[in-house]
Amino acid sequence: MLRRLLRSAGEPKSVTNIADRSSVDSAPTATFASDADPQAWTPPSWEEIVSTHSARVYRLAYRLTGNQHDAEDLTQEVFVRVFRSLSTYTPGTFEGWLHR
């Protein structure tokens, strides 16, 4: 489960705790210069992607399902799919790619 992946010191133990933190909303989004060499881009780590984007994904999933457990399952599935398809990402706005 996604919760198990977030169990580092000082971090919330579930995505629902992350969704309640206001500091996540003010996190900068990943954008890349259009003239940057696409070959030089390296994907962010699992922890970076989850900590930056999980709150928004969870809130959307919760709005769609109305159920905490289903929203957590959907959030986990989103991040599994993100990593499976990270090779299709081209430098640009990561959030736009994530939400497509």
Short mmCIF file of C-alpha atoms in Angstrom, two decimals:
data_model
loop_
_atom_site.label_atom_id
_atom_site.label_comp_id
_atom_site.label_asym_id
_atom_site.label_seq_id
_atom_site.Cartn_x
_atom_site.Cartn_y
_atom_site.Cartn_z
CA MET A 1 0.00 0.00 0.00
CA LEU A 2 1.06 3.60 -0.53
CA ARG A 3 1.09 4.13 3.23
CA ARG A 4 3.98 1.71 3.62
CA LEU A 5 6.08 3.70 1.17
CA LEU A 6 5.76 6.92 3.14
CA ARG A 7 7.01 5.65 6.51
CA SER A 8 10.14 7.74 6.83
CA ALA A 9 11.07 9.64 9.96
CA GLY A 10 9.05 12.80 10.49
CA GLU A 11 6.66 12.04 7.63
CA PRO A 12 2.97 11.20 7.93
CA LYS A 13 2.16 7.49 7.84
CA SER A 14 -0.67 7.76 5.34
CA VAL A 15 -1.62 9.80 2.33
CA THR A 16 -4.64 11.14 4.21
CA ASN A 17 -2.32 12.86 6.68
CA ILE A 18 -0.40 14.39 3.78
CA ALA A 19 -3.63 15.71 2.28
CA ASP A 20 -4.32 17.60 5.50
CA ARG A 21 -0.97 19.39 5.53
CA SER A 22 -1.14 22.87 4.06
CA SER A 23 2.57 22.94 3.21
CA VAL A 24 2.03 20.42 0.41
CA ASP A 25 -0.21 22.88 -1.46
CA SER A 26 2.58 25.43 -1.55
CA ALA A 27 5.13 22.97 -2.94
CA PRO A 28 6.62 24.07 -6.24
CA THR A 29 5.58 22.13 -9.31
CA ALA A 30 8.13 20.54 -11.58
CA THR A 31 8.64 22.41 -14.82
CA PHE A 32 11.49 22.14 -17.25
CA ALA A 33 12.85 24.61 -19.76
CA SER A 34 11.73 23.85 -23.30
CA ASP A 35 15.26 24.32 -24.61
CA ALA A 36 16.68 21.84 -22.11
CA ASP A 37 18.16 18.66 -23.50
CA PRO A 38 15.52 15.93 -23.05
CA GLN A 39 18.30 13.34 -22.75
CA ALA A 40 19.70 15.19 -19.71
CA TRP A 41 16.42 14.89 -17.79
CA THR A 42 16.29 12.24 -15.10
CA PRO A 43 12.98 11.25 -13.53
CA PRO A 44 12.38 12.23 -9.91
CA SER A 45 12.48 9.53 -7.25
CA TRP A 46 9.36 7.73 -6.04
CA GLU A 47 9.49 9.64 -2.74
CA GLU A 48 9.75 13.02 -4.49
CA ILE A 49 6.77 12.34 -6.74
CA VAL A 50 4.62 10.92 -3.95
CA SER A 51 5.41 13.67 -1.45
CA THR A 52 4.84 16.43 -4.00
CA HIS A 53 1.68 15.18 -5.71
CA SER A 54 -0.09 12.68 -3.44
CA ALA A 55 -2.23 15.23 -1.61
CA ARG A 56 -3.81 16.56 -4.79
CA VAL A 57 -4.30 13.09 -6.25
CA TYR A 58 -5.85 11.85 -2.99
CA ARG A 59 -8.23 14.81 -2.74
CA LEU A 60 -9.41 14.27 -6.31
CA ALA A 61 -9.86 10.53 -5.69
CA TYR A 62 -11.79 11.26 -2.49
CA ARG A 63 -14.08 13.70 -4.30
CA LEU A 64 -14.76 11.07 -6.95
CA THR A 65 -15.36 8.17 -4.54
CA GLY A 66 -16.51 9.76 -1.28
CA ASN A 67 -14.72 6.94 0.55
CA GLN A 68 -11.34 7.15 2.28
CA HIS A 69 -10.27 3.58 1.54
CA ASP A 70 -11.26 3.72 -2.12
CA ALA A 71 -9.49 7.07 -2.46
CA GLU A 72 -6.31 5.60 -0.95
CA ASP A 73 -6.50 2.64 -3.35
CA LEU A 74 -7.01 4.96 -6.32
CA THR A 75 -4.12 7.15 -5.20
CA GLN A 76 -1.86 4.12 -4.99
CA GLU A 77 -2.95 2.96 -8.45
CA VAL A 78 -2.23 6.41 -9.90
CA PHE A 79 1.36 6.34 -8.66
CA VAL A 80 1.92 2.78 -9.87
CA ARG A 81 0.75 3.89 -13.32
CA VAL A 82 2.92 7.01 -13.14
CA PHE A 83 6.04 4.92 -12.70
CA ARG A 84 5.06 2.44 -15.36
CA SER A 85 4.63 5.24 -17.89
CA LEU A 86 7.35 7.66 -16.80
CA SER A 87 9.26 6.80 -19.95
CA THR A 88 6.54 8.56 -21.99
CA TYR A 89 7.03 11.83 -20.10
CA THR A 90 8.67 14.62 -22.08
CA PRO A 91 10.07 17.66 -20.27
CA GLY A 92 7.35 20.18 -19.53
CA THR A 93 4.85 20.60 -16.71
CA PHE A 94 4.82 17.37 -14.72
CA GLU A 95 1.42 18.09 -13.17
CA GLY A 96 -0.19 18.40 -16.58
CA TRP A 97 1.27 15.05 -17.58
CA LEU A 98 0.22 13.47 -14.28
CA HIS A 99 -3.39 14.58 -14.63
CA ARG A 100 -3.87 13.45 -18.23
#
